[in-house]
């Protein structure tokens, strides 16, 4: 059952928070920046926050928990995820016992009475996925979570997990430069009234227009491990960014604002959770809400990134 579209204060523009406390994933993060970012989002009318245990192994959830104390909890949609098991060197664990314990510990770190969306962050190799979701259904019936999500599950895994129809939301990688999900999972999700939330909507910053065609990355740069930042693919994506920049001129909008406006107009996308490192990036991204793409420009972008 769809959760987001039925939520009264739902605003399609949310915030991804892997750079809030995600010290294990990214260098040079400051907790104060993360706190300021979340505050800026909530002060700007964002109601959906997307976090996970894996972002700082609980730190992101703790920081968000601190910030939301000053806001009306009932207006917020807090989404978190678990699968990385500290007792198994952070290997994925979807066992019912682990997932239920993860819900309880996330409630403590966030310091809330319930979590809106609880995602299984990644599938593990051994757990029966139907049983994993049934464990979350029990947490839902106990009032500890309000919606059940899956992340990084392929179509067969989603089908196995959703045998009882308990899955509400799927979060997966998707952007203008990686539209695979349209072909693989979307038909099933639509048929079963499961909402889709894309991650990496800005292709990890590539769609912002801040990268140049002559730029190179050393082995120390995280970009050197991401195929989108390599060779011909990198050049093709930047050519696409030029198209977004051209279309953006008529709207006085940057490439990322145009890309975000395209997702906002796309009815198959339930919510947006672009990440940001600092509040200024969030404010820049939020300007996408002022961009209403014409149908013609929407189609032009669709065709350019097919
Ligand atoms: N379910 C999962 O497995 C999964 C996986 C990944 C992410 N996620 C979620 O999805 C969210 C979005 O993904 P993401 O944050 O990794 O990628 P993204 O949204 O594609 O890119 C966000 C990054 O782009 C840069 N950026 C954003 N706005 C900018 C602006 N206006 N100007 C310049 N640079 C800007 C920032 O990085 P720099 O400043 O460092 O360049 C920011 O951290 C995450 O925050 C997380 O909540 C979920």
Short mmCIF file of C-alpha atoms in Angstrom, two decimals, residues 4-206:
data_model
loop_
_atom_site.label_atom_id
_atom_site.label_comp_id
_atom_site.label_asym_id
_atom_site.label_seq_id
_atom_site.Cartn_x
_atom_site.Cartn_y
_atom_site.Cartn_z
CA UNK A 4 3.98 8.60 0.90
CA UNK A 5 1.15 9.84 -1.29
CA UNK A 6 -1.31 9.31 1.57
CA UNK A 7 0.74 11.30 4.09
CA UNK A 8 -0.87 14.66 4.73
CA UNK A 9 2.25 16.82 4.98
CA UNK A 10 4.12 14.91 2.28
CA UNK A 11 6.32 17.03 0.06
CA UNK A 12 7.87 15.14 -2.83
CA UNK A 13 11.22 16.86 -2.22
CA UNK A 14 13.05 15.10 0.63
CA UNK A 15 16.64 14.99 1.82
CA UNK A 16 19.21 12.18 1.55
CA UNK A 17 21.44 12.17 4.61
CA UNK A 18 24.35 9.86 3.90
CA UNK A 19 26.62 12.91 4.39
CA UNK A 20 25.03 13.64 7.77
CA UNK A 21 27.31 11.69 10.09
CA UNK A 22 28.38 9.25 7.37
CA UNK A 23 32.03 9.41 8.41
CA UNK A 24 32.63 5.79 7.41
CA UNK A 25 31.59 6.58 3.82
CA UNK A 26 32.92 10.08 3.13
CA UNK A 27 35.96 12.12 4.12
CA UNK A 28 35.90 15.59 5.62
CA UNK A 29 32.40 15.56 7.05
CA UNK A 30 31.57 17.74 10.04
CA UNK A 31 28.67 16.85 12.34
CA UNK A 32 27.84 20.57 12.67
CA UNK A 33 27.37 20.81 8.88
CA UNK A 34 25.10 17.78 8.97
CA UNK A 35 23.01 19.23 11.79
CA UNK A 36 22.74 22.58 9.98
CA UNK A 37 21.78 20.76 6.77
CA UNK A 38 18.92 18.84 8.38
CA UNK A 39 17.67 21.98 10.16
CA UNK A 40 17.80 23.93 6.90
CA UNK A 41 15.80 21.21 5.19
CA UNK A 42 13.09 21.11 7.84
CA UNK A 43 12.95 24.92 7.96
CA UNK A 44 12.47 24.91 4.18
CA UNK A 45 9.44 22.63 4.31
CA UNK A 46 11.16 19.31 3.62
CA UNK A 47 9.29 16.59 5.51
CA UNK A 48 11.04 13.39 4.32
CA UNK A 49 14.47 12.49 5.72
CA UNK A 50 16.22 9.40 4.34
CA UNK A 51 18.86 7.90 6.63
CA UNK A 52 20.30 4.45 7.45
CA UNK A 53 22.23 2.66 10.16
CA UNK A 54 25.05 2.32 7.61
CA UNK A 55 25.58 6.10 7.51
CA UNK A 56 28.11 6.41 10.30
CA UNK A 57 26.89 3.11 11.83
CA UNK A 58 24.16 4.93 13.70
CA UNK A 59 25.66 8.43 13.77
CA UNK A 60 23.36 9.80 11.06
CA UNK A 61 20.30 8.54 12.93
CA UNK A 62 21.58 10.07 16.18
CA UNK A 63 22.18 13.48 14.62
CA UNK A 64 18.76 13.45 12.96
CA UNK A 65 17.22 12.44 16.28
CA UNK A 66 18.81 15.51 17.90
CA UNK A 67 17.52 17.90 15.25
CA UNK A 68 13.94 16.67 15.00
CA UNK A 69 13.35 17.23 18.72
CA UNK A 70 12.70 20.89 17.86
CA UNK A 71 10.10 20.04 15.21
CA UNK A 72 6.65 18.49 15.17
CA UNK A 73 7.34 14.77 14.78
CA UNK A 74 3.88 14.09 13.42
CA UNK A 75 4.61 16.21 10.34
CA UNK A 76 7.82 14.32 9.46
CA UNK A 77 8.49 11.18 7.49
CA UNK A 78 11.59 9.49 8.88
CA UNK A 79 12.96 6.68 6.72
CA UNK A 80 15.83 4.49 7.85
CA UNK A 81 17.38 1.18 6.80
CA UNK A 82 19.30 -1.76 8.18
CA UNK A 83 21.11 -4.86 6.95
CA UNK A 84 24.76 -4.32 7.91
CA UNK A 85 25.38 -6.54 10.94
CA UNK A 86 28.11 -5.27 13.31
CA UNK A 87 28.38 -8.76 14.82
CA UNK A 88 29.32 -10.17 11.40
CA UNK A 89 31.79 -7.53 10.29
CA UNK A 90 28.91 -5.55 8.74
CA UNK A 91 27.87 -8.35 6.37
CA UNK A 92 24.23 -8.14 5.26
CA UNK A 93 21.80 -9.84 7.60
CA UNK A 94 18.04 -10.01 6.92
CA UNK A 95 17.16 -12.54 9.61
CA UNK A 96 13.89 -11.75 11.40
CA UNK A 97 15.71 -11.46 14.75
CA UNK A 98 18.30 -9.06 13.35
CA UNK A 99 15.74 -6.88 11.55
CA UNK A 100 13.51 -6.63 14.60
CA UNK A 101 16.46 -5.77 16.85
CA UNK A 102 17.53 -3.20 14.22
CA UNK A 103 14.14 -1.50 14.36
CA UNK A 104 14.40 -1.27 18.15
CA UNK A 105 17.92 0.14 18.10
CA UNK A 106 17.04 2.65 15.34
CA UNK A 107 14.09 3.85 17.44
CA UNK A 108 16.52 4.51 20.29
CA UNK A 109 19.10 6.33 18.16
CA UNK A 110 16.44 8.47 16.50
CA UNK A 111 14.75 8.84 19.90
CA UNK A 112 11.28 8.48 18.39
CA UNK A 113 8.26 6.27 19.11
CA UNK A 114 7.88 5.07 15.54
CA UNK A 115 9.75 5.04 12.23
CA UNK A 116 7.77 5.94 9.13
CA UNK A 117 9.60 3.79 6.60
CA UNK A 118 11.93 0.95 7.53
CA UNK A 119 13.88 -0.45 4.59
CA UNK A 120 15.85 -3.67 4.39
CA UNK A 121 18.96 -1.91 3.10
CA UNK A 122 20.39 -4.81 1.06
CA UNK A 123 19.26 -8.41 0.53
CA UNK A 124 21.36 -11.08 2.21
CA UNK A 125 22.07 -14.42 0.56
CA UNK A 126 20.35 -16.83 2.91
CA UNK A 127 17.21 -15.41 4.53
CA UNK A 128 13.82 -16.28 3.08
CA UNK A 129 12.74 -12.81 1.96
CA UNK A 130 9.09 -13.45 2.74
CA UNK A 131 10.05 -14.22 6.36
CA UNK A 132 12.21 -11.08 6.52
CA UNK A 133 9.26 -8.93 5.47
CA UNK A 134 6.90 -10.81 7.80
CA UNK A 135 9.23 -9.82 10.67
CA UNK A 136 8.83 -6.18 9.65
CA UNK A 137 5.07 -6.65 9.31
CA UNK A 138 5.05 -7.68 12.98
CA UNK A 139 6.90 -4.46 13.82
CA UNK A 140 4.31 -2.56 11.80
CA UNK A 141 1.46 -4.22 13.66
CA UNK A 142 3.21 -3.33 16.94
CA UNK A 143 3.22 0.34 15.84
CA UNK A 144 7.01 0.60 15.71
CA UNK A 145 7.16 1.22 11.97
CA UNK A 146 4.51 2.48 9.54
CA UNK A 147 5.71 1.29 6.16
CA UNK A 148 7.94 -1.51 4.89
CA UNK A 149 10.64 -0.83 2.32
CA UNK A 150 13.15 -2.77 0.28
CA UNK A 151 16.35 -1.35 -1.13
CA UNK A 152 18.74 -2.82 -3.69
CA UNK A 153 16.47 -5.83 -4.31
CA UNK A 154 16.18 -7.07 -7.90
CA UNK A 155 12.79 -7.96 -9.37
CA UNK A 156 12.88 -11.63 -8.33
CA UNK A 157 13.90 -10.65 -4.82
CA UNK A 158 11.11 -8.06 -4.62
CA UNK A 159 8.58 -10.66 -5.77
CA UNK A 160 9.83 -13.17 -3.18
CA UNK A 161 9.70 -10.53 -0.45
CA UNK A 162 6.23 -9.28 -1.41
CA UNK A 163 4.39 -12.60 -1.50
CA UNK A 164 2.01 -11.40 1.22
CA UNK A 165 1.64 -7.93 -0.32
CA UNK A 166 3.31 -6.24 2.69
CA UNK A 167 5.89 -4.16 0.79
CA UNK A 168 5.04 -0.45 0.56
CA UNK A 169 8.12 1.20 -0.95
CA UNK A 170 11.19 0.31 -2.98
CA UNK A 171 14.33 2.48 -3.02
CA UNK A 172 16.87 1.84 -5.73
CA UNK A 173 19.54 3.58 -7.79
CA UNK A 174 17.96 5.66 -10.54
CA UNK A 175 18.78 8.88 -12.33
CA UNK A 176 18.70 10.37 -15.80
CA UNK A 177 22.01 8.58 -16.43
CA UNK A 178 20.85 5.21 -15.10
CA UNK A 179 17.25 4.44 -15.99
CA UNK A 180 17.52 0.65 -15.63
CA UNK A 181 14.74 0.47 -13.03
CA UNK A 182 12.21 1.66 -15.63
CA UNK A 183 12.74 -1.61 -17.49
CA UNK A 184 13.32 -3.99 -14.60
CA UNK A 185 11.03 -3.22 -11.65
CA UNK A 186 8.64 -0.39 -12.42
CA UNK A 187 5.87 -2.45 -14.07
CA UNK A 188 5.72 -4.80 -11.06
CA UNK A 189 5.81 -1.89 -8.58
CA UNK A 190 2.98 -0.08 -10.33
CA UNK A 191 0.90 -3.24 -10.54
CA UNK A 192 1.29 -3.75 -6.77
CA UNK A 193 0.89 -0.11 -5.68
CA UNK A 194 4.47 0.02 -4.39
CA UNK A 195 6.07 3.48 -4.43
CA UNK A 196 9.50 4.05 -5.96
CA UNK A 197 12.14 6.33 -4.41
CA UNK A 198 15.33 6.79 -6.44
CA UNK A 199 18.73 7.23 -4.88
CA UNK A 200 21.67 8.93 -6.63
CA UNK A 201 19.28 11.36 -8.41
CA UNK A 202 22.18 13.73 -9.09
CA UNK A 203 24.44 10.84 -10.17
CA UNK A 204 26.57 11.59 -7.09
CA UNK A 205 26.95 15.25 -8.11
CA UNK A 206 27.70 14.66 -11.81
#
